[in-house]
Short mmCIF file of C-alpha atoms and ligand atoms in Angstrom, two decimals:
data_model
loop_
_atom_site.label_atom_id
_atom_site.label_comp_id
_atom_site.label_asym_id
_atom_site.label_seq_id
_atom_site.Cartn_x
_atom_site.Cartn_y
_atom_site.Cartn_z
CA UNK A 26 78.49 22.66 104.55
CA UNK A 27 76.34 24.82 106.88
CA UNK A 28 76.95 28.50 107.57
CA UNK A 29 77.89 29.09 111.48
CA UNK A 30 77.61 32.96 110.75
CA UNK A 31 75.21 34.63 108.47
CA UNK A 32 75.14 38.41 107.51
CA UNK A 33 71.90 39.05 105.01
CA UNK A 34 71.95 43.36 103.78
CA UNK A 35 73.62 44.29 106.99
CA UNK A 36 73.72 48.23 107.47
CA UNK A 37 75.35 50.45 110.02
CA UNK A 38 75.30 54.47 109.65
CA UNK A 39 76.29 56.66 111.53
CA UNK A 40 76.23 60.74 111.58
CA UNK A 41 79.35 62.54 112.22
CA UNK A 42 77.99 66.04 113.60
CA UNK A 43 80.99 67.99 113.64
CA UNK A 44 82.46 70.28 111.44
CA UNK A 45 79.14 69.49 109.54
CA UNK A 46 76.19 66.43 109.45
CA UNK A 47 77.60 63.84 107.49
CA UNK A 48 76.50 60.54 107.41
CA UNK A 49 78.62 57.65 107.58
CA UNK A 50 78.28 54.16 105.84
CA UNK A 51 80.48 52.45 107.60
CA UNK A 52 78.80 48.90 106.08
CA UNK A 53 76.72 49.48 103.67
CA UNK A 54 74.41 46.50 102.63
CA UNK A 55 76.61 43.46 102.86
CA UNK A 56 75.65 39.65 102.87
CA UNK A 57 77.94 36.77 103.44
CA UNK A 58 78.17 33.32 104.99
CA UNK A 59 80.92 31.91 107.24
CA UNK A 60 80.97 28.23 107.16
CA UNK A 61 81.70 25.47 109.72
CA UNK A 62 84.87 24.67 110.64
CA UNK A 63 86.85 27.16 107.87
CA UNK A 64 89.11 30.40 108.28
CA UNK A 65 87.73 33.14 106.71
CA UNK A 66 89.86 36.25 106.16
CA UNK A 67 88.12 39.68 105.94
CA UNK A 68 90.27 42.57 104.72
CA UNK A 69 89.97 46.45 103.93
CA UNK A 70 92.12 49.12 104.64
CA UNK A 71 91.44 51.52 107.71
CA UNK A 72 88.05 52.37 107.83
CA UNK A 73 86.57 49.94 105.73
CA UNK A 74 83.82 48.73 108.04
CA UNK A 75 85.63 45.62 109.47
CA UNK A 76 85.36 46.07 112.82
CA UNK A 77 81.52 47.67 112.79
CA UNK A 78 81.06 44.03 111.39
CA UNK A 79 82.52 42.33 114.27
CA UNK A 80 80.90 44.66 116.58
CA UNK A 81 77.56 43.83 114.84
CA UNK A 82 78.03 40.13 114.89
CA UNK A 83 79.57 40.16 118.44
CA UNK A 84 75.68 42.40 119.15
CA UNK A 85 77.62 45.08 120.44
CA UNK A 86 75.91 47.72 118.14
CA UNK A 87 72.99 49.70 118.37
CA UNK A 88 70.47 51.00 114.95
CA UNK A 89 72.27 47.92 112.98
CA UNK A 90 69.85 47.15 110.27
CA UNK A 91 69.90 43.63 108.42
CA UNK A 92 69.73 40.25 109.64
CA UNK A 93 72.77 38.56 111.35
CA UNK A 94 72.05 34.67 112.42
CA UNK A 95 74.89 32.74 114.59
CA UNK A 96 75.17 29.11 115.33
CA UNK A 97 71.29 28.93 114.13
CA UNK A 98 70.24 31.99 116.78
CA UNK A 99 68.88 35.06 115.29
CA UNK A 100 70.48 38.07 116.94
CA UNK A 101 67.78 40.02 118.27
CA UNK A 102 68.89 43.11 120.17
CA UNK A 103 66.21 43.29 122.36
CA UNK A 104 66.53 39.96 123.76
CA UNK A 105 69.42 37.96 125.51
CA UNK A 106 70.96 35.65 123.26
CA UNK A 107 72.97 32.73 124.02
CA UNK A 108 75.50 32.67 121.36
CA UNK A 109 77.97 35.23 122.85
CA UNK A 110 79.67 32.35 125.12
CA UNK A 111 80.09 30.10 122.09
CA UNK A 112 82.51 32.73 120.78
CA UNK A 113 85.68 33.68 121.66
CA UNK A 114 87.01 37.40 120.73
CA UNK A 115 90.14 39.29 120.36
CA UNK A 116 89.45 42.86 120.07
CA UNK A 117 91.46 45.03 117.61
CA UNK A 118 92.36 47.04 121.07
CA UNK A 119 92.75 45.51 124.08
CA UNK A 120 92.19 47.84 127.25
CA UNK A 121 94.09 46.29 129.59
CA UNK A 122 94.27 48.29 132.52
CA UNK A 123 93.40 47.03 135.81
CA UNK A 124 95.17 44.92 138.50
CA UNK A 125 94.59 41.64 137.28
CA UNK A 126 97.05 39.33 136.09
CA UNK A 127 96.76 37.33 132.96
CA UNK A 128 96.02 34.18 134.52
CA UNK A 129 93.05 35.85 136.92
CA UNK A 130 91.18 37.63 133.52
CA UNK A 131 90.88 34.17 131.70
CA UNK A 132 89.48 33.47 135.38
CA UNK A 133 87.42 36.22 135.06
CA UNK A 134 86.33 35.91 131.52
CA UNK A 135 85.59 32.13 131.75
CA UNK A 136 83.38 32.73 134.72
CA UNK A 137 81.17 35.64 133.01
CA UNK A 138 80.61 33.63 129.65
CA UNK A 139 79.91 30.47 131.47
CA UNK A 140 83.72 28.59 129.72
CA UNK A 141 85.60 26.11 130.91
CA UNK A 142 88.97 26.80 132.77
CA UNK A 143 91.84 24.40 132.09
CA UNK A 144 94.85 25.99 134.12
CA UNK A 145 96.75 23.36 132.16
CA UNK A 146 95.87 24.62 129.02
CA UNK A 147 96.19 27.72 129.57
CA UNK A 148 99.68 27.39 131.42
CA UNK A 149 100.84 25.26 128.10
CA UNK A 150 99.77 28.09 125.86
CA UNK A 151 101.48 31.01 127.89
CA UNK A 152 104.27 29.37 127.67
CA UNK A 153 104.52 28.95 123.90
CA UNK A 154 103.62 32.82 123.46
CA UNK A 155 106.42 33.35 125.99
CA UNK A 156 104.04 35.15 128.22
CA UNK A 157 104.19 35.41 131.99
CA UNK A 158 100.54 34.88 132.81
CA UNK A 159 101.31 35.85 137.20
CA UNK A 160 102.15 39.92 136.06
CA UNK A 161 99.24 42.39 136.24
CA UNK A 162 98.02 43.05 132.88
CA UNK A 163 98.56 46.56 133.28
CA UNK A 164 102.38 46.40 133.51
CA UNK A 165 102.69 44.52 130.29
CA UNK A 166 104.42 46.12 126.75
CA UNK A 167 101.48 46.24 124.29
CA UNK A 168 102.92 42.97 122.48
CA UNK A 169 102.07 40.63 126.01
CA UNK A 170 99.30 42.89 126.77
CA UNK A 171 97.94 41.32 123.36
CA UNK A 172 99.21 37.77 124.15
CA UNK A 173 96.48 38.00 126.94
CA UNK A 174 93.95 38.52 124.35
CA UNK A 175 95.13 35.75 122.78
CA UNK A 176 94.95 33.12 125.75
CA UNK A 177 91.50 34.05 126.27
CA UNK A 178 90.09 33.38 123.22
CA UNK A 179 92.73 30.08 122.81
CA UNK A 180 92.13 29.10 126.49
CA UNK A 181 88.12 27.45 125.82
CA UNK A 182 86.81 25.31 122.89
CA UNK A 183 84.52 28.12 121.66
CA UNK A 184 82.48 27.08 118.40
CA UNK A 185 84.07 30.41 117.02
CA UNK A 186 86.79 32.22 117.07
CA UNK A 187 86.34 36.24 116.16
CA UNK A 188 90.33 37.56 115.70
CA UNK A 189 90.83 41.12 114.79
CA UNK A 190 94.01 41.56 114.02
CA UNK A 191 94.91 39.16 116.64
CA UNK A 192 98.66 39.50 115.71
CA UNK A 193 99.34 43.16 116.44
CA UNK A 194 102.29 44.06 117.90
CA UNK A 195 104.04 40.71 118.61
CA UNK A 196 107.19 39.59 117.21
CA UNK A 197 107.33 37.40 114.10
CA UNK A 198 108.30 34.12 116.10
CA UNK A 199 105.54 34.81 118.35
CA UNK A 200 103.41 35.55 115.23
CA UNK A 201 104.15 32.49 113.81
CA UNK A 202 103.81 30.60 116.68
CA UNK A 203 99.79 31.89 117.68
CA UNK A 204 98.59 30.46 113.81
CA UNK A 205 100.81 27.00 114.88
CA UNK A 206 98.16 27.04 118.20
CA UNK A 207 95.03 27.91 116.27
CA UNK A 208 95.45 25.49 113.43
CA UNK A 209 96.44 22.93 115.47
CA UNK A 210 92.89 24.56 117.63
CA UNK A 211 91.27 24.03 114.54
CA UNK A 212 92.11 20.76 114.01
CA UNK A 213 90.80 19.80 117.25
CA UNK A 214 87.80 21.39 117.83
CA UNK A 215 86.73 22.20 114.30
CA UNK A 216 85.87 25.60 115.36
CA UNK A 217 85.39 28.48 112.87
CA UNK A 218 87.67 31.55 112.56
CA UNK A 219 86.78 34.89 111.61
CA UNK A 220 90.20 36.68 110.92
CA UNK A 221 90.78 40.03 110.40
CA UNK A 222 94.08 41.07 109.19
CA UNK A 223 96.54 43.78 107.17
CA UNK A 224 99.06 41.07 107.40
CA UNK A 225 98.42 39.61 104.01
CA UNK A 226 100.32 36.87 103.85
CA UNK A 227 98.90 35.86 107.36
CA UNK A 228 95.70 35.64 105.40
CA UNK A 229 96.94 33.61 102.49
CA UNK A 230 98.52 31.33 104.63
CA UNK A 231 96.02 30.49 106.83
CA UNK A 232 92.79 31.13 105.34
CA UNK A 233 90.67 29.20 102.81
CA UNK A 234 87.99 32.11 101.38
CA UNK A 235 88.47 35.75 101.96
CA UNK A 236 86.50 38.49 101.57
CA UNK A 237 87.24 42.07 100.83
CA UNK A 238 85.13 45.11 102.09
CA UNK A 239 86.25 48.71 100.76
CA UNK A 240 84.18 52.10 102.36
CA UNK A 241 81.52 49.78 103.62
CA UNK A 242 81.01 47.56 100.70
CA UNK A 243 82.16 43.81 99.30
CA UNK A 244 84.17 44.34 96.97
CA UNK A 245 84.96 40.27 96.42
CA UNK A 246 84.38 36.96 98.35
CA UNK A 247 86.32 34.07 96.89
CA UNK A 248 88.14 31.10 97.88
CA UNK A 249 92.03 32.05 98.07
CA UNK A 250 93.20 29.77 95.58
CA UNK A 251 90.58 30.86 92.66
CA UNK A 252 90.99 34.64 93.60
CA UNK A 253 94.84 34.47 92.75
CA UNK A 254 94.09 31.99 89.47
CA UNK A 255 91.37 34.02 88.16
CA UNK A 256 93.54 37.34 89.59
CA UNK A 257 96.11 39.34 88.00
CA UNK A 258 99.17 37.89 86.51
CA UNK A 259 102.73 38.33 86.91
CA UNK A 260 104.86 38.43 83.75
CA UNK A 261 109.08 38.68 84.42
CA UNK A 262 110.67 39.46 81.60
CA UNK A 263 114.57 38.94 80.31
CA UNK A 264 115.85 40.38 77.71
CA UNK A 265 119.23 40.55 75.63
CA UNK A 266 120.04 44.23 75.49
CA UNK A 267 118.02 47.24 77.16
CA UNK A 268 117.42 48.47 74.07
CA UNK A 269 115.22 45.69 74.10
CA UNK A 270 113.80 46.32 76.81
CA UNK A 271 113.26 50.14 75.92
CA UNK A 272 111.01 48.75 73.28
CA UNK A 273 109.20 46.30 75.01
CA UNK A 274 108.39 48.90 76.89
CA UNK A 275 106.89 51.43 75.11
CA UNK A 276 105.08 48.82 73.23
CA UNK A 277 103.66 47.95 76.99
CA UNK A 278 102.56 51.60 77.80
CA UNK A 279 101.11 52.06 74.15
CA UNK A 280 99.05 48.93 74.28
CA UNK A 281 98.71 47.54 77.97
CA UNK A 282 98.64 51.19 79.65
CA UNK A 283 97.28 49.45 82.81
CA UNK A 284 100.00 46.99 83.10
CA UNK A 285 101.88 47.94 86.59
CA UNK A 286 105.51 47.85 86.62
CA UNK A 287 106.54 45.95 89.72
CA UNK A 288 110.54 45.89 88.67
CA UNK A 289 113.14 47.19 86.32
CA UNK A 290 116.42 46.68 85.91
CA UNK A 291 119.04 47.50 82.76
CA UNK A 292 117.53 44.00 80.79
CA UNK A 293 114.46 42.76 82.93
CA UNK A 294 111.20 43.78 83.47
CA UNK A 295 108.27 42.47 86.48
CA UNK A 296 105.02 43.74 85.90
CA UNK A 297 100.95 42.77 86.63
CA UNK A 298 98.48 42.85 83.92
CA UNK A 299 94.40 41.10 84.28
CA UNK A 300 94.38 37.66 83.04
CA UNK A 301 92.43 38.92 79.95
CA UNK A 302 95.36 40.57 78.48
CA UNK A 303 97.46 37.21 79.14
CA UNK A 304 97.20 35.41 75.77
CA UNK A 305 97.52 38.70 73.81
CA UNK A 306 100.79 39.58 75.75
CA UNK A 307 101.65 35.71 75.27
CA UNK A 308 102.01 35.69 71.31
CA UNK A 309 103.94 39.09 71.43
CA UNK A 310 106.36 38.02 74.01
CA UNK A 311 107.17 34.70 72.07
CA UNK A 312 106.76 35.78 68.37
CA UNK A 313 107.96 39.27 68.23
CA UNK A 314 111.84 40.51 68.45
CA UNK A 315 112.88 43.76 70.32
CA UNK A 316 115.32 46.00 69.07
CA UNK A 317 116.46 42.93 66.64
CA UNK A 318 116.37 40.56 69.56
CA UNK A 319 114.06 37.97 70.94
CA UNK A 320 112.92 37.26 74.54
CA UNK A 321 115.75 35.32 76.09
CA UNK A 322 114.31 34.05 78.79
CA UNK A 323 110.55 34.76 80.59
CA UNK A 324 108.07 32.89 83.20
CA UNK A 325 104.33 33.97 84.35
CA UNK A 326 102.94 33.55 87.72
CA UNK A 327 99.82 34.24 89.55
CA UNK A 328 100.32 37.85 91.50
CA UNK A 329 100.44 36.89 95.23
CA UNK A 330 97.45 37.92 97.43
CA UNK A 331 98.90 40.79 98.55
CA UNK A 332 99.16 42.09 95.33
CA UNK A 333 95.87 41.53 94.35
CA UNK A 334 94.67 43.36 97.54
CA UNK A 335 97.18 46.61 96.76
CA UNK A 336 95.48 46.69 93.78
CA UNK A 337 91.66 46.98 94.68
CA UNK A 338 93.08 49.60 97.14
CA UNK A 339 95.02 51.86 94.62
CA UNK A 340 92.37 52.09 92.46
CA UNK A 341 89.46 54.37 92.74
CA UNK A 342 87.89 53.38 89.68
CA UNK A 343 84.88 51.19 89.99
CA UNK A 344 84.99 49.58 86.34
CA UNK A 345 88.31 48.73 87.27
CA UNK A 346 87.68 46.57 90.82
CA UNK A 347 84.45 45.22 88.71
CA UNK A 348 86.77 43.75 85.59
CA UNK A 349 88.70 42.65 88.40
CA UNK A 350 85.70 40.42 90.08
CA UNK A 351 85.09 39.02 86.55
P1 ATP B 1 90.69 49.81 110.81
O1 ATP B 1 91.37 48.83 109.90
O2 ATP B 1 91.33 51.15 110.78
O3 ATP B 1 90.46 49.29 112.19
P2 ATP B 1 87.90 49.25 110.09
O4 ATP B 1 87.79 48.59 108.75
O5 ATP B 1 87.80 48.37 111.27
O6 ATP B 1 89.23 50.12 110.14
P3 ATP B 1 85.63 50.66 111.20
O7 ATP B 1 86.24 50.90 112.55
O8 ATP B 1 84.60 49.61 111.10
O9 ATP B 1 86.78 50.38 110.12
O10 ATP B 1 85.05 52.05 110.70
C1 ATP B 1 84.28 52.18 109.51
C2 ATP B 1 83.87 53.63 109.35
O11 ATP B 1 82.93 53.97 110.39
C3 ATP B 1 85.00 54.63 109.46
O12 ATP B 1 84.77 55.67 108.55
C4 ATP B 1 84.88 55.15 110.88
O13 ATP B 1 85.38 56.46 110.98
C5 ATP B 1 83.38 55.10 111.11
N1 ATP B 1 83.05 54.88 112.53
C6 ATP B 1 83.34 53.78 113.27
N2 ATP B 1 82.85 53.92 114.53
C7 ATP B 1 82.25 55.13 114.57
C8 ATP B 1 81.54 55.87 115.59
N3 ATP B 1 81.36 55.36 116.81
N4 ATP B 1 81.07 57.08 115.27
C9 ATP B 1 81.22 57.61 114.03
N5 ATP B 1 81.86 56.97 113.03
C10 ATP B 1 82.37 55.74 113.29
#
């Protein structure tokens, strides 16, 4: 499979002057390949360094250190490259304030990058986002300012597709409706997607690897499906009496002190524990009785991403996201 985007050691500082010099690594040394034709996911909470990476990719950034190759083509700031019109971008913010309507900035945008325009194409797509492409962008709500966005970088066959948070601010239908158009974009084209997103089941959906970046830093790349079988479990527990479950539990702080509760009630239990601790919580759970009673009734699943994610984000301690790679 060949890589369409490749980030070797990429760095980007920056000093914040004010209330004293501080210096800023908002990415921090990371490497990573984005192959043809898949949807990659890249999370982190605010801050992280997502969008410096876009920027940095999309050669919008100045004193980036690293190497960053797309589509083959070294990006050399110093020279024009060719690769921006292969791409197709939705910015995390949109500043959509002039006069123009919809339908005359993917004029406007196909002419300066050299694209295609299919009025057809674009007329079908507006119409499934529910978007009237003959208003000036400027009068639009912030959820059809962001459907714009959307039909620009939807409108052309670009090689790839760069979406920050591309679903900000519209409606779940809507939502729905823009992954319906890019997979089915996808399938067409067999263009690669870049997708950044907080909306973690957006990711999981859609997305075959993801990878995670955390104060500047990868903190995992995986496929999907491996990250949830190799990531934490999720026990649910029933039991006969609470006094049962009373046990159980203080048998679960005493032993599995990092197990996280997810749900109580008077006679179950939900909680997450690291597949390590699986086996050992296995042969209690089956073998052992509670308050004079056994299990009566339990099932084990793999956390959802979202879980996963919450977790590398709670938790401050670095031997902890590091067991969690393993
Ligand atoms: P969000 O999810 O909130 O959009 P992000 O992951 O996209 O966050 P970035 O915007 O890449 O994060 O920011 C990474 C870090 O770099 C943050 O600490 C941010 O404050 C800092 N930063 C970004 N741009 C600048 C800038 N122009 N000057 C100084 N610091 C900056």
């Amino acid at each position: 499979m060949s890589a369409v985007i490749t980030i070797k050691n990429l760095k980007k500082y920056y000093t914040k002057k004010f209330p004293k010099r501080v210096e800023i690594k908002a990415v921090d040394d990371i490497s990573f390949k984005v192959n043809e034709g898949e949807i990659f996911g890249f999370l982190g909470p605010n801050g992280a360094g997502k969008t410096t990476t876009i920027r940095a990719i999309l050669g919008m950034l100045r004193g980036v250190e690293g190497e960053i190759t797309i589509l083959g083509e070294k990006i050399d700031p110093n020279h024009q490259t060719t690769y921006r019109s292969k791409i197709g971008y939705i910015p995390g913010e949109l500043g959509l304030e002039g006069d123009l309507t919809g339908l005359q900035m993917c004029e406007y945008l196909s002419k300066l990058y050299g694209n295609a325009f299919h009025l057809d194409e674009i007329q079908k797509i507006a119409t499934r986002l529910n978007l009237d492409i003959n208003r000036p962008t400027q009068e639009l709500s912030k959820g059809n300012k962001q459907k714009v966005g959307i039909l620009a970088a939807l409108m052309s066959d670009f090689e790839i597709l760069i979406l920050d948070e591309p679903t900000s601010g519209l409606d779940p239908l809507i939502q729905a409706e823009f992954f319906k158009i890019l997979k089915e974009k996808q399938r067409k084209t067999n263009c690669t997607v870049f997708l950044c997103s907080h909306i973690l089941s957006e990711v999981e959906d859609n997305c075959q690897r993801v990878a995670i970046i955390r104060e500047g830093k990868l903190v995992e790349i995986s496929d999907i499906t491996d990250l949830k079988e190799k990531g934490l479990k999720s026990f649910h527990l029933e039991f006969v009496t609470n006094a049962s479950l009373k046990d159980f539990i203080s048998y679960l702080q005493n032993e599995i002190p990092e197990a996280s509760i997810k749900s109580q009630s008077t006679t179950t239990i939900e909680f997450l524990i690291s597949p390590e601790k699986k086996r050992q919580l296995l042969h209690e759970v089956s073998g052992q009785e509670w308050a004079g009673e056994f299990v009566k009734d339990f099932n084990i699943n793999s956390a959802s991403l979202e879980e996963i994610f919450m977790k590398y984000y709670k938790t401050n301690d670095k031997e902890n996201s590091e067991e969690m790679k393993r």
